[in-house]
Short mmCIF file of C-alpha atoms in Angstrom, two decimals:
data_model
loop_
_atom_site.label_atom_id
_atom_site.label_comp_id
_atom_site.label_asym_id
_atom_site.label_seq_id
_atom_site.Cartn_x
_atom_site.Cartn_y
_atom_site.Cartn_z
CA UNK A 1169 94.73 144.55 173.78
CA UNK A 1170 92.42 142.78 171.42
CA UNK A 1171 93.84 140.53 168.83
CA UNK A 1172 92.35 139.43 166.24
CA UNK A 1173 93.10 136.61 162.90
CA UNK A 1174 92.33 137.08 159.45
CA UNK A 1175 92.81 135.20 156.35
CA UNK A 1176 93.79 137.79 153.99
CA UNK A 1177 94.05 136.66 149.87
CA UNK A 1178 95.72 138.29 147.02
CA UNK A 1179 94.48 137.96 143.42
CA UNK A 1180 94.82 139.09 139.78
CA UNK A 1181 98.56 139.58 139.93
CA UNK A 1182 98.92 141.44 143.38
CA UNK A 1183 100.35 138.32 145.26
CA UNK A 1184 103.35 139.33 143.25
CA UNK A 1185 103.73 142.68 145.52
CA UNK A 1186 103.43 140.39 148.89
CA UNK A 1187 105.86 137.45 148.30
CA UNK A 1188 104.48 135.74 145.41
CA UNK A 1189 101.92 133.69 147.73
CA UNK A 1190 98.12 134.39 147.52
CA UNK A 1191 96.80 133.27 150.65
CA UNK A 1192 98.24 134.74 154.05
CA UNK A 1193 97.42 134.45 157.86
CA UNK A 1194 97.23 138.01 159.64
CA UNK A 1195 97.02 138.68 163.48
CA UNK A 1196 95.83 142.17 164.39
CA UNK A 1197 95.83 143.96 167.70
CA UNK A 1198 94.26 146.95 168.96
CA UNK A 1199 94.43 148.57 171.79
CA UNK A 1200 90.91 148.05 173.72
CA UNK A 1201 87.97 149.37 173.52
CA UNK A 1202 89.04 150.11 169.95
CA UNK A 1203 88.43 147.28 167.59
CA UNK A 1204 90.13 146.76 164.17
CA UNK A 1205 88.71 148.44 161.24
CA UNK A 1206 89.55 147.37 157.52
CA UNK A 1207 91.37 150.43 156.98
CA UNK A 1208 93.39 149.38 159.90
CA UNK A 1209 94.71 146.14 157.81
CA UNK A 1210 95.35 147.85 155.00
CA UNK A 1211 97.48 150.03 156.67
CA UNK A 1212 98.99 146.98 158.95
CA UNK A 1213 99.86 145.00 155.24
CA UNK A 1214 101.41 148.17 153.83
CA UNK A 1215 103.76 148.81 156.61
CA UNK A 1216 104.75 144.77 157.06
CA UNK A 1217 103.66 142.60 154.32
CA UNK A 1218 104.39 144.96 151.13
CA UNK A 1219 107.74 143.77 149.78
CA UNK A 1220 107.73 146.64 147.33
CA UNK A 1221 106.55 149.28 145.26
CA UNK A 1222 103.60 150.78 148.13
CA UNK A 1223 102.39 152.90 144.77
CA UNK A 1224 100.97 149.39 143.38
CA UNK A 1225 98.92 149.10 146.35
CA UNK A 1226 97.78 151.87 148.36
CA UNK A 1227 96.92 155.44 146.77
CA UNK A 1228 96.24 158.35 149.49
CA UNK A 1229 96.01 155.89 152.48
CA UNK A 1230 93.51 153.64 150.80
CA UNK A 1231 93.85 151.09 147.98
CA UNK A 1232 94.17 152.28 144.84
CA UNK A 1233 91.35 152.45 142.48
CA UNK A 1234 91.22 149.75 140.64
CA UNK A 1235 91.62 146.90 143.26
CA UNK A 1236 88.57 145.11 144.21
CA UNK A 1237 87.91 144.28 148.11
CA UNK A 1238 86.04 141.56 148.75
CA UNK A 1239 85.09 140.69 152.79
CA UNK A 1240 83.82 137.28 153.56
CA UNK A 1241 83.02 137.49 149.46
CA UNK A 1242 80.95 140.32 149.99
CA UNK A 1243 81.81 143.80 148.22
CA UNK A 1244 83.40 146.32 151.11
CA UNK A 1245 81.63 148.70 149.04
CA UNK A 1246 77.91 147.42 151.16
CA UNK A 1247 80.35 146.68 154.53
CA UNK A 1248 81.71 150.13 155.07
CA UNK A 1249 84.75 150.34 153.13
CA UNK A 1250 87.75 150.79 155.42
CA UNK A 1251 85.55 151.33 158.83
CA UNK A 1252 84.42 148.05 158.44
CA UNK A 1253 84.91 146.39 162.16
CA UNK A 1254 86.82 143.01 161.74
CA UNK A 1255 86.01 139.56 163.50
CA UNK A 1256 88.28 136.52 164.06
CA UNK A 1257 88.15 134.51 161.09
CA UNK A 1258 87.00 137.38 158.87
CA UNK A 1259 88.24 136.49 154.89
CA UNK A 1260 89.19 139.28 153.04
CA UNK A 1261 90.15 139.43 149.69
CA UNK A 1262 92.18 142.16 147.43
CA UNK A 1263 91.43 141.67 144.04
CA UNK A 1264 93.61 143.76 141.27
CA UNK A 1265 91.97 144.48 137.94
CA UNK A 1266 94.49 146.29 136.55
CA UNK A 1267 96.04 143.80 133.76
CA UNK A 1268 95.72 143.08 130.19
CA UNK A 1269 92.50 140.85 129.11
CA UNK B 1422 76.03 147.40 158.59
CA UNK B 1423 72.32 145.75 158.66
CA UNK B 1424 72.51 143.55 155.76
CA UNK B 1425 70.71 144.66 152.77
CA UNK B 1426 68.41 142.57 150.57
CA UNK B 1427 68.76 142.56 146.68
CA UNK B 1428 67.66 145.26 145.09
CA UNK B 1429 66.12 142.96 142.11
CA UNK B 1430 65.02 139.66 143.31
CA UNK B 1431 64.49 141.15 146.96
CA UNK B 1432 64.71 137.69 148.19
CA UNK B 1433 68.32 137.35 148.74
CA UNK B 1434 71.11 138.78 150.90
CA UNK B 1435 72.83 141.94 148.64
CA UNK B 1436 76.55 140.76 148.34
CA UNK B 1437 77.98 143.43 146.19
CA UNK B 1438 77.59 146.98 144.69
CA UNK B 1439 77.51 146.84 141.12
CA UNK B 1440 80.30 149.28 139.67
CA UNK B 1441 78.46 150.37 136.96
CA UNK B 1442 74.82 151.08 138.41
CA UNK B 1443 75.83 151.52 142.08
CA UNK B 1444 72.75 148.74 142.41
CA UNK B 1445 73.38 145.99 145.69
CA UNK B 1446 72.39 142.92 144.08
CA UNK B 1447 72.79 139.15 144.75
CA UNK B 1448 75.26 137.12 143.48
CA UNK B 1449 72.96 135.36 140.83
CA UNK B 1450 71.14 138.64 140.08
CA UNK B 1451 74.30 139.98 139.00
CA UNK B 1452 74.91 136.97 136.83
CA UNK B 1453 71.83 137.37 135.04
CA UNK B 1454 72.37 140.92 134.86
CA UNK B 1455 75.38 140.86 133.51
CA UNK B 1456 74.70 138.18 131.32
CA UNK B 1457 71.83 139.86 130.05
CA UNK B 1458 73.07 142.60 129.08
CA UNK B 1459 75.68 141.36 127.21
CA UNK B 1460 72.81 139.49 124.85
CA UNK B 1461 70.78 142.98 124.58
CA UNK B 1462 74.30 144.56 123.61
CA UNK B 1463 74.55 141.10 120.76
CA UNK B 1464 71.07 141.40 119.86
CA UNK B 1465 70.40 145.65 119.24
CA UNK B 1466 73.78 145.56 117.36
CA UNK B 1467 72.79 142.19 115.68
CA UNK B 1468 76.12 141.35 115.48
CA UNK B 1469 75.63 137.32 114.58
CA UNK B 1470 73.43 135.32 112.06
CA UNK B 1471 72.81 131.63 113.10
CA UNK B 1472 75.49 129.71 111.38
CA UNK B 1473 78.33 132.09 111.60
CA UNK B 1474 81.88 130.64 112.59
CA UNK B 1475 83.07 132.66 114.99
CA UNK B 1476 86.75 133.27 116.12
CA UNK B 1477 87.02 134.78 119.93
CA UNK B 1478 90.44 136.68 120.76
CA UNK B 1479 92.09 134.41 123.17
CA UNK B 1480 95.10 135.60 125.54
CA UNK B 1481 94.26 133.71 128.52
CA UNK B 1482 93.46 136.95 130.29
CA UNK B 1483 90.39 137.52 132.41
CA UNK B 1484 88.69 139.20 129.64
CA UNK B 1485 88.66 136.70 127.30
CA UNK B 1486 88.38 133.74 129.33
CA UNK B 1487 84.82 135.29 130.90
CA UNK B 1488 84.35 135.83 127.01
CA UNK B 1489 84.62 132.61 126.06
CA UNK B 1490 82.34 131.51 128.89
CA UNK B 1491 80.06 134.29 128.51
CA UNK B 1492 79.41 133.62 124.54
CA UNK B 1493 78.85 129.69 125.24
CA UNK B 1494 76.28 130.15 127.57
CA UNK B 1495 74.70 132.82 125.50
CA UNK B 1496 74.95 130.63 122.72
CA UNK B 1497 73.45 127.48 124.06
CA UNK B 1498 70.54 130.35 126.62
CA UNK B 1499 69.47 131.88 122.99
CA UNK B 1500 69.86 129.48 120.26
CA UNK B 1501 72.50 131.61 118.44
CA UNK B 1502 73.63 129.05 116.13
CA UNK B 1503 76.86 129.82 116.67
CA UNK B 1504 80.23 127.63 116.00
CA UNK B 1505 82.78 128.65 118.74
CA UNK B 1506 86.63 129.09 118.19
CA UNK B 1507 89.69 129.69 120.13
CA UNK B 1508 91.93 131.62 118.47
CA UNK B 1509 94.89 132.97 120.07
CA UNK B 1510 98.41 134.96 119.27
CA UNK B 1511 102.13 134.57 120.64
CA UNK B 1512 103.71 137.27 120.10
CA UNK B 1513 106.81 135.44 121.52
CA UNK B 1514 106.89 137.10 124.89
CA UNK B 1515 109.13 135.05 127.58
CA UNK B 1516 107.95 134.81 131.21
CA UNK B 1517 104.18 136.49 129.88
CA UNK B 1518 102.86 135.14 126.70
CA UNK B 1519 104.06 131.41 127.19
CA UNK B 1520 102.42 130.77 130.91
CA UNK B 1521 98.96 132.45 129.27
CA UNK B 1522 99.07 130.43 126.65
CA UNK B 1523 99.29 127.52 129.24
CA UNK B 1524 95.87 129.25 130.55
CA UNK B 1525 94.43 129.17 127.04
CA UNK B 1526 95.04 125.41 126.09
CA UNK B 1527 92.88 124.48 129.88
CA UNK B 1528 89.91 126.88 128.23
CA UNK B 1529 89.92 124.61 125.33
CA UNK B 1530 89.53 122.27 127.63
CA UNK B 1531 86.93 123.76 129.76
CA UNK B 1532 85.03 125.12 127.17
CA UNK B 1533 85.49 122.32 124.92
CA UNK B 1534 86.34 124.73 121.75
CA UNK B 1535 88.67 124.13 119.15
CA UNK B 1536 91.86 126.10 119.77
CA UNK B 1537 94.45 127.51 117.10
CA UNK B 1538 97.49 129.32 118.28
CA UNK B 1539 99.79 131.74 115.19
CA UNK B 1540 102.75 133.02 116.46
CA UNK B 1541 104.45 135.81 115.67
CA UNK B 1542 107.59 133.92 115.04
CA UNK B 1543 105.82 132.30 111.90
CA UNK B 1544 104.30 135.07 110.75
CA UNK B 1545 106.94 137.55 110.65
CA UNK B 1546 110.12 135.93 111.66
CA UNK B 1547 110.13 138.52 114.93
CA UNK B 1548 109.30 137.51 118.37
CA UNK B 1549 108.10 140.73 120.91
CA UNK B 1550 111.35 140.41 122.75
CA UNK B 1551 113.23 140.51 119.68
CA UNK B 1552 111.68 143.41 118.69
CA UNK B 1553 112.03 144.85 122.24
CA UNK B 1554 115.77 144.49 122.09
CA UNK B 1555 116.01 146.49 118.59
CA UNK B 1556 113.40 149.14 119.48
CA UNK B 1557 113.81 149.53 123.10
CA UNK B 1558 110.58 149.80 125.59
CA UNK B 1559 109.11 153.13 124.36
CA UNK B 1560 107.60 152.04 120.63
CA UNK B 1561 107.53 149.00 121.33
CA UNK B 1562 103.32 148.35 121.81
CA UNK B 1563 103.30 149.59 118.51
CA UNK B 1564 104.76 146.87 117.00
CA UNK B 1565 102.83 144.29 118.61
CA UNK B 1566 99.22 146.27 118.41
CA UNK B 1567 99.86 146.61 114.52
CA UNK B 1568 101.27 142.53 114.05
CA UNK B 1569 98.30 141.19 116.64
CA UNK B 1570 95.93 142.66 114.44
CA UNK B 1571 96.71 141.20 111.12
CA UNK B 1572 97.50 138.05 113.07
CA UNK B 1573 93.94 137.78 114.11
CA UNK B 1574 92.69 138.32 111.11
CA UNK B 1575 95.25 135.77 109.47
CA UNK B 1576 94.32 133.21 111.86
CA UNK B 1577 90.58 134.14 111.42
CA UNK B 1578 91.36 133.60 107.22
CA UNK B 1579 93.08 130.54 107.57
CA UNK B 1580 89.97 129.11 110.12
CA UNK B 1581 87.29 130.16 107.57
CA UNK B 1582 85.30 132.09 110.34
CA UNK B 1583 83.00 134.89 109.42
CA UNK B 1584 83.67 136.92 112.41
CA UNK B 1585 85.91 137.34 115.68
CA UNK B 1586 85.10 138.73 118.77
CA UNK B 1587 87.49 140.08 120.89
CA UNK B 1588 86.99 140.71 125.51
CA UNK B 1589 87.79 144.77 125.02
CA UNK B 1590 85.62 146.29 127.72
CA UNK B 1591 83.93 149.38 128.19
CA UNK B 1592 87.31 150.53 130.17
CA UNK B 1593 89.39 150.05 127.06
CA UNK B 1594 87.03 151.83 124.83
CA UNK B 1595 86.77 154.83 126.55
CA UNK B 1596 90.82 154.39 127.64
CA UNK B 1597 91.09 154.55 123.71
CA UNK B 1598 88.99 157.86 123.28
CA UNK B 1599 90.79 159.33 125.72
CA UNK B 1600 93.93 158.42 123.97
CA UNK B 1601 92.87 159.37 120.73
CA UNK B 1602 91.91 162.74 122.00
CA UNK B 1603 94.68 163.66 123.72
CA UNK B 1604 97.06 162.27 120.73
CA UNK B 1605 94.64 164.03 117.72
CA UNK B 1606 93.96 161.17 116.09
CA UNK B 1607 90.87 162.12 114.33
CA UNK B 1608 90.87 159.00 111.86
CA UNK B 1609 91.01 156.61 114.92
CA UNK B 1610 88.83 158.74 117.17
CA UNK B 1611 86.52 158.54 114.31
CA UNK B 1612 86.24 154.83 114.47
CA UNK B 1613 87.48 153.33 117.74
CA UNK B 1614 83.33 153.15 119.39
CA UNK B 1615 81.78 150.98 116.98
CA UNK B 1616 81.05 147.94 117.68
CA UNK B 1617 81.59 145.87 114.69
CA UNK B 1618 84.01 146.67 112.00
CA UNK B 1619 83.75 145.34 108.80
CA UNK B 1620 85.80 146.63 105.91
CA UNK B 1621 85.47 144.79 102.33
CA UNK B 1622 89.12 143.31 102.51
CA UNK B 1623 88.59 142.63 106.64
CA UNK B 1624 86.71 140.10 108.48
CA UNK B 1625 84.17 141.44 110.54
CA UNK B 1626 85.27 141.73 114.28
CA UNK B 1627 83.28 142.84 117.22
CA UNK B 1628 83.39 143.77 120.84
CA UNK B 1629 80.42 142.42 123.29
CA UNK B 1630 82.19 143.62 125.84
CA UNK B 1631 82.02 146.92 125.01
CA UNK B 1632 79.45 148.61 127.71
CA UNK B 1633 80.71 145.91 130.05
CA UNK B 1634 82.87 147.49 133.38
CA UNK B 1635 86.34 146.08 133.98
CA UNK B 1636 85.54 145.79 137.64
CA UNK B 1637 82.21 143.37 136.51
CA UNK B 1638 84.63 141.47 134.77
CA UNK B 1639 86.69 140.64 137.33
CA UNK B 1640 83.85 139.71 139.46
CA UNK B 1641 82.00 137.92 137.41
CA UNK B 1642 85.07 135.89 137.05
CA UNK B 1643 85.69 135.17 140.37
CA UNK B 1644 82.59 133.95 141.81
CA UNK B 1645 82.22 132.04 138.92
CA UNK B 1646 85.45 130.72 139.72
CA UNK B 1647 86.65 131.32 136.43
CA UNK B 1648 90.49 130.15 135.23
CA UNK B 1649 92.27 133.35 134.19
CA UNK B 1650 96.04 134.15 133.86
CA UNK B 1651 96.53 137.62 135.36
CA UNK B 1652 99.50 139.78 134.90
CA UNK B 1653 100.44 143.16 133.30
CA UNK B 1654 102.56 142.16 130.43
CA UNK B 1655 106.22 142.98 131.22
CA UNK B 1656 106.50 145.70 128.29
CA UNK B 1657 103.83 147.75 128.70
CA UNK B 1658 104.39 150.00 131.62
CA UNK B 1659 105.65 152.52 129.59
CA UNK B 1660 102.73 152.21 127.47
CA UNK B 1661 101.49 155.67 126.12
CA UNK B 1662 98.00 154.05 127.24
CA UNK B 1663 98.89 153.96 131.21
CA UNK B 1664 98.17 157.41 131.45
CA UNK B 1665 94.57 157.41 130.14
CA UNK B 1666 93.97 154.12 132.03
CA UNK B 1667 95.26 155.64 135.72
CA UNK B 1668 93.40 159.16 134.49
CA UNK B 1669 89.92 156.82 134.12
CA UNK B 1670 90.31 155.47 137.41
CA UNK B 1671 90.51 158.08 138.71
CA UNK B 1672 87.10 159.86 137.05
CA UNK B 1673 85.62 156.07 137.71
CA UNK B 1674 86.46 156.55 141.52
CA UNK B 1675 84.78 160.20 141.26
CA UNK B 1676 82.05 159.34 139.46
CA UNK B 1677 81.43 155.47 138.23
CA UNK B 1678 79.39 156.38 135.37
CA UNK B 1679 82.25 158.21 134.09
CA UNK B 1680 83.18 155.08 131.75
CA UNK B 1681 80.17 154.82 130.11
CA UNK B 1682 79.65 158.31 129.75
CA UNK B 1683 82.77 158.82 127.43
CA UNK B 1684 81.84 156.45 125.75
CA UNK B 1685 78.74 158.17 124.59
CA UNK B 1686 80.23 161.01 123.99
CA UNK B 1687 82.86 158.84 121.68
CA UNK B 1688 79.71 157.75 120.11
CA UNK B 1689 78.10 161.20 119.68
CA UNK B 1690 81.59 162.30 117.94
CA UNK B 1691 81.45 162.68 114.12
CA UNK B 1692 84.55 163.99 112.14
CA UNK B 1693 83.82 167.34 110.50
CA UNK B 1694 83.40 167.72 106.78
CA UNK B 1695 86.43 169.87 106.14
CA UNK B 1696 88.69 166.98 108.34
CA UNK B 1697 87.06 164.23 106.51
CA UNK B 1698 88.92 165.26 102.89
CA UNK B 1699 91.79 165.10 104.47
CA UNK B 1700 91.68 161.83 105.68
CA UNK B 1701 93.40 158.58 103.85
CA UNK B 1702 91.09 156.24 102.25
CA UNK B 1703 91.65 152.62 102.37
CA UNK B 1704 93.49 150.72 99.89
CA UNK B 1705 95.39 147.00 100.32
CA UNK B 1706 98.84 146.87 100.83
CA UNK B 1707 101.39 146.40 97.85
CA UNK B 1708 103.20 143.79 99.70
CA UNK B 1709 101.12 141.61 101.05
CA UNK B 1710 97.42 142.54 100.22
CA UNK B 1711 96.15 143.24 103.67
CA UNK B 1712 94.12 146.46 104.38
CA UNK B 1713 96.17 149.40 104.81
CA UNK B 1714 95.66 153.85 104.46
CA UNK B 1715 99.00 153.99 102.33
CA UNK B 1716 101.15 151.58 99.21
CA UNK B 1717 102.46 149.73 102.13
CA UNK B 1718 100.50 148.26 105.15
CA UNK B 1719 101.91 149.42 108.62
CA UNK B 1720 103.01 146.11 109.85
CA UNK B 1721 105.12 145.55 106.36
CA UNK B 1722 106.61 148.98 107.32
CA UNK B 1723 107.84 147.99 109.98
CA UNK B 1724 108.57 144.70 109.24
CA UNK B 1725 111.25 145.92 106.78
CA UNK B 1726 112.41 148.94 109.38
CA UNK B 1727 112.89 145.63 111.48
CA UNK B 1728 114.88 143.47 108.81
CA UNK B 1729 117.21 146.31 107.33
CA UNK B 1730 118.44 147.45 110.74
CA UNK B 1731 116.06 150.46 111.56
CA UNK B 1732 113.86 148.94 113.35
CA UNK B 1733 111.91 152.68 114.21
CA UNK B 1734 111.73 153.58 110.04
CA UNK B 1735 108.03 153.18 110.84
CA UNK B 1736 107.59 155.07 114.16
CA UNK B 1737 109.89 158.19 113.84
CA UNK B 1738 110.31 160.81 110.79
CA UNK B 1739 114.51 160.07 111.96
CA UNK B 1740 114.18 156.63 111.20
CA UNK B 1741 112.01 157.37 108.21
CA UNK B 1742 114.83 159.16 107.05
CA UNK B 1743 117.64 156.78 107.91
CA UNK B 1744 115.73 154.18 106.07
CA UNK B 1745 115.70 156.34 102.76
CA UNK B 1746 118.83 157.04 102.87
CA UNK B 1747 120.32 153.64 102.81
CA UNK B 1748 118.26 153.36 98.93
CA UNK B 1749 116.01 150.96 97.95
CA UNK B 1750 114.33 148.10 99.46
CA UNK B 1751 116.75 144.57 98.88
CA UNK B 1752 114.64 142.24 96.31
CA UNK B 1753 114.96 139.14 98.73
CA UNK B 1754 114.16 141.01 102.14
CA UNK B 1755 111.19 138.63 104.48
CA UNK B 1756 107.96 139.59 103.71
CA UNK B 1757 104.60 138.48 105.29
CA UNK B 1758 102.87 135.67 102.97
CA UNK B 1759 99.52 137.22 101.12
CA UNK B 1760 96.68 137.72 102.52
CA UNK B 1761 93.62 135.98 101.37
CA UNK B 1762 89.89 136.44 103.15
CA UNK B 1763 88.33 132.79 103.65
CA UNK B 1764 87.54 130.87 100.72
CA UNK B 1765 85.08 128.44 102.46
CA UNK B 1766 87.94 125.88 103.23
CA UNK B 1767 89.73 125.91 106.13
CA UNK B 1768 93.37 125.49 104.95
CA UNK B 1769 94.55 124.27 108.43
CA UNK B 1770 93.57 121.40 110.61
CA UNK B 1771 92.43 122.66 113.77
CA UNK B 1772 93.64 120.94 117.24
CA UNK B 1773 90.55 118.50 118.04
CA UNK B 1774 89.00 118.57 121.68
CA UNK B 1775 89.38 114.84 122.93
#
């Protein structure tokens, strides 16, 4: 079993839907010689760190259009999306946009 | 993945996929980039003549915080000649407005712009929540669409600046065609791409923002570390405009160009000749001289729905009705003070940066 930690950061109002706190510490396991993917997280936060209202977050088992992800400040858009393979000490960041200006 | 070199310096490492070109650029490619095209967008509209005073919409909100950033360093990169305001609205909204506002007054200080704040509560004698508790949650945007204006252009009057910019981005816009389409409002749909309005009884107001994606926004904000207050306001889920906005992400997700594409065909609309007759043209309000399509202005409308007791006289034919019915408006019922377009003297004093 590989395990894995990740600083994880909410942003732009979606630390509201996870506690009110921004920055959190996240320990992932996977059964070997499967590794972690991004998707993988996503689906870890929804089931344990998602106080409420899944809708706000996640939209057909990915995030919902709309919220930026950001890994080690780099779009996940040039990383893979979700089947992006984490490493220890990977930062990821979920950044909503959806919120007046 | 390998990691992929920018596509427009091709020097270094490609850290994100812009949303509106689907280009993997740098981080201070996109910064140019984005930058840039803002000051074509300034420049082909030529929105600003070098000593204009210019007012810029300030909530506090990630919009118009990287506004105000984005116009000073545009200002200072191209010589604009611009003098820089904050201007900003509280439309009395507890646990939303006030902690923006907080955000706002640190701009002032970041930017080093003066900053003027009109409230709602001056202006009309209404705060939002209020209003909220004698409308209820489904009008209520209304209300505070049809106040904000005039209080931007109030603020703008009593500031003596030619022109105010507002952060509405190329998401709004073509949320707002969508809107207008799917409501039938031909006037608005008529009007709602262009990117400076100026009416003779108006001050001129523009959107830079307007081919600019939501999503760049956001980014642009955060590796720039930019201060922004960010949450949905608490009224407006039930905003007629969620549906348009979750509909465009969607098409945005499908296709990114989707955004700018509606826009376009926004621009490419033009109101047929038979339609046009029918439309209002503009007068000034009875009341209290500010532009309006009919004797009274909207926000006086509802302004008196609000102070006889029916507060929806101006959003419902039932109200309408009700209002009628109880006779003629009282002689010493709260009206909004006249409306005058600058005179070339500010009439306020403006808070000072230290």
């Amino acid at each position: 079993m590989a395990t894995i930690s990740l600083k994880v950061e909410f942003s732009g109002g979606l630390e509201l839907l996870f506690s009110n706190q921004r920055a959190h510490t996240v320990e992932l396991s996977k059964s070997e010689p499967d590794k972690p993917t991004l998707q993988d997280l996503i689906d870890w936060l929804r089931d344990n760190l998602l106080k409420e209202r899944v809708e706000l977050f996640v939209e057909d088992g990915t995030v919902r259009p709309g919220i930026l992800v950001l890994v080690n400040d780099t779009d996940w858009e040039l990383e893979g999306e979700g089947e992006y393979v984490l490493k220890s000490g990977d930062e990821i960041v979920f950044i909503s946009t959806l919120h007046g200006g | 993945m390998a990691p992929r070199i920018c596509a427009l310096c091709e020097n270094a490492r490609a850290m994100l996929k812009r949303p509106k070109t689907g280009q993997q650029i740098c981080r201070d490619c996109f910064f140019y980039v984005f930058e840039t095209e803002v000051h074509n967008t300034i420049i082909q509209s030529m929105l600003f003549q070098p000593g204009d005073r210019v007012a810029i919409g300030a909530s506090g909100g990630k919009d118009s915080t990287v506004l105000a950033h984005v116009m000073k360093t545009l200002n200072e990169r191209y010589g604009y000649g611009l003098e820089l305001f904050l201007l900003s609205i509280d439309e009395g909204i507890t646990g939303y407005r006030d902690d923006s506002l907080e955000t706002v007054k640190r701009n002032q200080q970041q930017y080093d712009m003066p900053l003027k704040i009109l409230s709602y509560d001056e202006l009309y004698g209404w705060t939002m929540d209020a209003i909220v508790s004698q409308v209820g949650r489904k009008n209520n945007c209304t209300f505070c669409g049809v106040f904000r204006r005039q209080a931007l252009d109030r603020g703008a009057a009593m500031l003596n600046v030619d022109h105010i910019v507002t952060g509405h981005n190329a998401d709004d816009i073509a949320e707002t065609v969508l809107m207008n389409i799917m409501r039938g409002d031909i006037a608005r749909l008529g009007r709602c791409t262009t990117i400076c309005t100026q009416g003779e009884d108006t001050i001129k107001r523009s959107k830079p923002f307007k081919y600019a994606y939501e999503k760049e926004i956001v980014m642009y904000a955060y590796f720039k570390k930019l201060d922004y207050f960010s949450t949905e306001c608490i009224y407006s889920p039930d905003a007629y405009r969620g549906h348009a906005r979750v509909f465009l992400k969607e098409l945005e997700a499908a296709r990114p160009s989707a955004i700018i594409d509606i826009i376009h065909s926004g621009e490419a609309f033009e109101v047929s000749e038979e339609v046009k007759a029918t439309q209002k043209s503009q007068q000034t309000c009875i009341r209290c001289g500010y532009m309006s399509s009919n004797d009274l202005c909207k926000a006086c409308t509802l302004l008196e729905g609000l102070e006889r007791g029916v507060a929806k006289s101006g959003i419902t034919d039932r109200g309408r009705k009700q209002l009628e019915s109880q006779g003629p408006t009282p002689d010493n019922l709260r009206t909004i003070p006249p409306f005058k377009l600058p005179s070339g003297n500010p009439t306020i004093a403006i808070e000072a940066t230290s």
